[in-house]
Structure formats: structure tokens, C-alpha cells
Amino acid sequence: VQLQAFGGGLVQAGACLRLSCAASGRIISIGSMGWFRQAPGKEREFVAALRWSGSTTYYADSVKDRFTISRDNAKNTVYLQMNSLKPEDTAVYYCVHKVWGITRSDAYDYWGQGTQVTVSS
């Protein structure tokens, strides 16, 4: 399975960005897809995840009410709409895919290559 993420960039604080990530290849099942991020000098952290069937979503407290995760089942694509961006959102964002289930931990089966999001103050 390959995960290809798009949509990162350089924006000013308060702006919006939408990340997208398409899963391709030999997809047996999609339990969930989501996003992690890693800022320079910091540990990787969970951002959001979405169960592929149903409506279960998880968000980190730091992004709740600003970020929205959604999906397009037909395209095997997950999106992350990021509003009211802050400088502390600056990080490399990684798309993830879990074959079965959903979790806030990093126990995902597949990871994308990452896309840089930079928010200037």
C-alpha cells in the first residue's frame, strides 16, 4: 500500500490549508486513516483519525475545533481541513493507514512520506 499526501505549504497564521492523502496499491482493507505530525526537535504526535466505515473520528486536543478530517471512500482518500492555523502547527504531516481498527497511538500499518506545513506568525 502506498500513501501519497498533498497540500502542504507555507501560510500565515490564521490561514487555512487542506491536506489530502490517497491510498493505492494492494489494499486489503481500510480500518482507518489519519494524520500524525512531527515538528523540528519534537516527538511525532497524533493529529486526527477517522474510521473508514461509520462516523468515528478522533482528534488531538490541540487541533480539535480547528481541524476536520473527512474521507472519500470511492477514492480511498482522506482529507485534513486545517483552519485557523497557528505557528505551532508547523510540522511535517504524515498520512497513515490502519488495516483494522482505529487508534490514537502510532500503531498504524502504513505511513506516507510526509508533507511540510509551515505557518508563519
PDB file of C-alpha atoms in Angstrom:
ATOM      1  CA  VAL A   1       0.000   0.000   0.000  1.00  0.00           C
ATOM      2  CA  GLN A   2       1.281   3.437  -0.903  1.00  0.00           C
ATOM      3  CA  LEU A   3       0.116   6.670   0.661  1.00  0.00           C
ATOM      4  CA  GLN A   4       0.607   9.879  -1.286  1.00  0.00           C
ATOM      5  CA  ALA A   5      -0.024  13.115   0.584  1.00  0.00           C
ATOM      6  CA  PHE A   6      -0.549  16.524  -0.980  1.00  0.00           C
ATOM      7  CA  GLY A   7      -1.450  20.002   0.095  1.00  0.00           C
ATOM      8  CA  GLY A   8       1.278  21.230   2.393  1.00  0.00           C
ATOM      9  CA  GLY A   9       2.742  24.678   2.070  1.00  0.00           C
ATOM     10  CA  LEU A  10       3.711  27.962   3.665  1.00  0.00           C
ATOM     11  CA  VAL A  11       0.882  30.102   5.031  1.00  0.00           C
ATOM     12  CA  GLN A  12       0.391  32.895   7.514  1.00  0.00           C
ATOM     13  CA  ALA A  13      -1.183  32.417  10.907  1.00  0.00           C
ATOM     14  CA  GLY A  14      -4.951  32.307  10.669  1.00  0.00           C
ATOM     15  CA  ALA A  15      -4.954  30.848   7.181  1.00  0.00           C
ATOM     16  CA  CYS A  16      -6.329  27.509   6.001  1.00  0.00           C
ATOM     17  CA  LEU A  17      -4.886  24.508   4.229  1.00  0.00           C
ATOM     18  CA  ARG A  18      -6.323  21.204   3.134  1.00  0.00           C
ATOM     19  CA  LEU A  19      -4.191  18.108   3.056  1.00  0.00           C
ATOM     20  CA  SER A  20      -5.208  15.080   1.059  1.00  0.00           C
ATOM     21  CA  CYS A  21      -3.849  11.560   1.017  1.00  0.00           C
ATOM     22  CA  ALA A  22      -4.705   8.807  -1.418  1.00  0.00           C
ATOM     23  CA  ALA A  23      -4.098   5.154  -0.677  1.00  0.00           C
ATOM     24  CA  SER A  24      -3.176   2.934  -3.596  1.00  0.00           C
ATOM     25  CA  GLY A  25      -1.798  -0.492  -4.265  1.00  0.00           C
ATOM     26  CA  ARG A  26      -2.898  -3.766  -2.754  1.00  0.00           C
ATOM     27  CA  ILE A  27      -5.479  -2.535  -0.274  1.00  0.00           C
ATOM     28  CA  ILE A  28      -6.923  -5.459   1.623  1.00  0.00           C
ATOM     29  CA  SER A  29      -8.979  -3.388   3.975  1.00  0.00           C
ATOM     30  CA  ILE A  30      -9.094   0.081   5.442  1.00  0.00           C
ATOM     31  CA  GLY A  31      -9.995   0.186   9.082  1.00  0.00           C
ATOM     32  CA  SER A  32      -8.998   3.790   9.465  1.00  0.00           C
ATOM     33  CA  MET A  33      -6.843   6.549   8.046  1.00  0.00           C
ATOM     34  CA  GLY A  34      -5.434   9.566   9.754  1.00  0.00           C
ATOM     35  CA  TRP A  35      -2.657  12.052  10.274  1.00  0.00           C
ATOM     36  CA  PHE A  36       0.350  12.465  12.531  1.00  0.00           C
ATOM     37  CA  ARG A  37       2.797  15.328  12.594  1.00  0.00           C
ATOM     38  CA  GLN A  38       6.326  15.966  13.724  1.00  0.00           C
ATOM     39  CA  ALA A  39       7.777  19.387  14.404  1.00  0.00           C
ATOM     40  CA  PRO A  40      11.535  20.011  14.422  1.00  0.00           C
ATOM     41  CA  GLY A  41      13.074  18.772  17.649  1.00  0.00           C
ATOM     42  CA  LYS A  42       9.804  17.292  18.867  1.00  0.00           C
ATOM     43  CA  GLU A  43       8.319  13.847  19.019  1.00  0.00           C
ATOM     44  CA  ARG A  44       5.815  12.709  16.460  1.00  0.00           C
ATOM     45  CA  GLU A  45       2.264  13.284  17.639  1.00  0.00           C
ATOM     46  CA  PHE A  46      -1.212  12.152  16.719  1.00  0.00           C
ATOM     47  CA  VAL A  47      -3.396  14.714  14.945  1.00  0.00           C
ATOM     48  CA  ALA A  48      -6.601  13.056  13.757  1.00  0.00           C
ATOM     49  CA  ALA A  49      -8.033   9.748  12.610  1.00  0.00           C
ATOM     50  CA  LEU A  50     -11.226   8.563  11.002  1.00  0.00           C
ATOM     51  CA  ARG A  51     -12.817   5.129  10.902  1.00  0.00           C
ATOM     52  CA  TRP A  52     -13.383   4.095   7.304  1.00  0.00           C
ATOM     53  CA  SER A  53     -16.932   2.942   7.950  1.00  0.00           C
ATOM     54  CA  GLY A  54     -19.218   4.835  10.226  1.00  0.00           C
ATOM     55  CA  SER A  55     -18.590   8.240  11.733  1.00  0.00           C
ATOM     56  CA  THR A  56     -15.976   7.733  14.416  1.00  0.00           C
ATOM     57  CA  THR A  57     -13.324  10.416  14.456  1.00  0.00           C
ATOM     58  CA  TYR A  58     -10.519  11.184  16.884  1.00  0.00           C
ATOM     59  CA  TYR A  59      -8.726  14.493  17.259  1.00  0.00           C
ATOM     60  CA  ALA A  60      -5.840  15.725  19.323  1.00  0.00           C
ATOM     61  CA  ASP A  61      -6.945  18.362  21.811  1.00  0.00           C
ATOM     62  CA  SER A  62      -4.592  20.867  20.197  1.00  0.00           C
ATOM     63  CA  VAL A  63      -6.445  20.757  16.864  1.00  0.00           C
ATOM     64  CA  LYS A  64      -9.988  19.986  17.891  1.00  0.00           C
ATOM     65  CA  ASP A  65     -12.420  22.638  16.641  1.00  0.00           C
ATOM     66  CA  ARG A  66      -9.880  23.853  14.080  1.00  0.00           C
ATOM     67  CA  PHE A  67      -9.132  20.744  12.010  1.00  0.00           C
ATOM     68  CA  THR A  68     -11.627  18.437  10.323  1.00  0.00           C
ATOM     69  CA  ILE A  69     -10.859  15.001   8.946  1.00  0.00           C
ATOM     70  CA  SER A  70     -13.007  13.531   6.208  1.00  0.00           C
ATOM     71  CA  ARG A  71     -12.861  10.829   3.575  1.00  0.00           C
ATOM     72  CA  ASP A  72     -13.853   9.836   0.069  1.00  0.00           C
ATOM     73  CA  ASN A  73     -14.374   6.082   0.160  1.00  0.00           C
ATOM     74  CA  ALA A  74     -14.549   5.752  -3.609  1.00  0.00           C
ATOM     75  CA  LYS A  75     -11.131   7.370  -3.994  1.00  0.00           C
ATOM     76  CA  ASN A  76      -9.547   5.791  -0.886  1.00  0.00           C
ATOM     77  CA  THR A  77      -8.639   9.326   0.077  1.00  0.00           C
ATOM     78  CA  VAL A  78      -8.547  11.064   3.424  1.00  0.00           C
ATOM     79  CA  TYR A  79      -8.546  14.831   3.873  1.00  0.00           C
ATOM     80  CA  LEU A  80      -7.488  17.124   6.671  1.00  0.00           C
ATOM     81  CA  GLN A  81      -9.031  20.571   6.553  1.00  0.00           C
ATOM     82  CA  MET A  82      -6.923  22.841   8.724  1.00  0.00           C
ATOM     83  CA  ASN A  83      -8.426  26.195   9.707  1.00  0.00           C
ATOM     84  CA  SER A  84      -7.114  28.980  11.911  1.00  0.00           C
ATOM     85  CA  LEU A  85      -3.588  27.711  11.566  1.00  0.00           C
ATOM     86  CA  LYS A  86      -1.071  28.663  14.227  1.00  0.00           C
ATOM     87  CA  PRO A  87       2.734  28.752  14.117  1.00  0.00           C
ATOM     88  CA  GLU A  88       2.736  25.770  16.482  1.00  0.00           C
ATOM     89  CA  ASP A  89       1.021  23.729  13.761  1.00  0.00           C
ATOM     90  CA  THR A  90       4.261  23.895  11.770  1.00  0.00           C
ATOM     91  CA  ALA A  91       5.392  20.320  11.176  1.00  0.00           C
ATOM     92  CA  VAL A  92       5.748  17.553   8.671  1.00  0.00           C
ATOM     93  CA  TYR A  93       2.353  15.888   8.409  1.00  0.00           C
ATOM     94  CA  TYR A  94       2.209  12.155   7.796  1.00  0.00           C
ATOM     95  CA  CYS A  95      -0.734  10.258   6.423  1.00  0.00           C
ATOM     96  CA  VAL A  96      -1.369   6.855   7.998  1.00  0.00           C
ATOM     97  CA  HIS A  97      -3.480   3.804   7.256  1.00  0.00           C
ATOM     98  CA  LYS A  98      -4.544   1.019   9.594  1.00  0.00           C
ATOM     99  CA  VAL A  99      -5.873  -2.190   8.100  1.00  0.00           C
ATOM    100  CA  TRP A 100      -8.130  -2.987  11.036  1.00  0.00           C
ATOM    101  CA  GLY A 101      -9.463  -0.704  13.721  1.00  0.00           C
ATOM    102  CA  ILE A 102      -8.642   2.833  14.742  1.00  0.00           C
ATOM    103  CA  THR A 103      -6.301   4.199  17.351  1.00  0.00           C
ATOM    104  CA  ARG A 104      -4.678   7.366  18.661  1.00  0.00           C
ATOM    105  CA  SER A 105      -1.384   5.529  19.061  1.00  0.00           C
ATOM    106  CA  ASP A 106       1.186   5.188  16.304  1.00  0.00           C
ATOM    107  CA  ALA A 107       0.200   1.553  15.666  1.00  0.00           C
ATOM    108  CA  TYR A 108      -0.648   2.190  12.029  1.00  0.00           C
ATOM    109  CA  ASP A 109       0.306  -0.258   9.325  1.00  0.00           C
ATOM    110  CA  TYR A 110       1.302   2.166   6.588  1.00  0.00           C
ATOM    111  CA  TRP A 111       2.834   5.636   6.633  1.00  0.00           C
ATOM    112  CA  GLY A 112       3.124   8.191   3.861  1.00  0.00           C
ATOM    113  CA  GLN A 113       6.198  10.224   3.056  1.00  0.00           C
ATOM    114  CA  GLY A 114       5.042  13.399   4.767  1.00  0.00           C
ATOM    115  CA  THR A 115       4.155  16.875   3.589  1.00  0.00           C
ATOM    116  CA  GLN A 116       5.539  20.063   5.122  1.00  0.00           C
ATOM    117  CA  VAL A 117       3.200  22.612   6.646  1.00  0.00           C
ATOM    118  CA  THR A 118       4.780  25.888   7.726  1.00  0.00           C
ATOM    119  CA  VAL A 119       2.774  28.589   9.463  1.00  0.00           C
ATOM    120  CA  SER A 120       4.418  31.976   9.830  1.00  0.00           C
ATOM    121  CA  SER A 121       3.465  34.434  12.556  1.00  0.00           C
TER     122      SER A 121
END
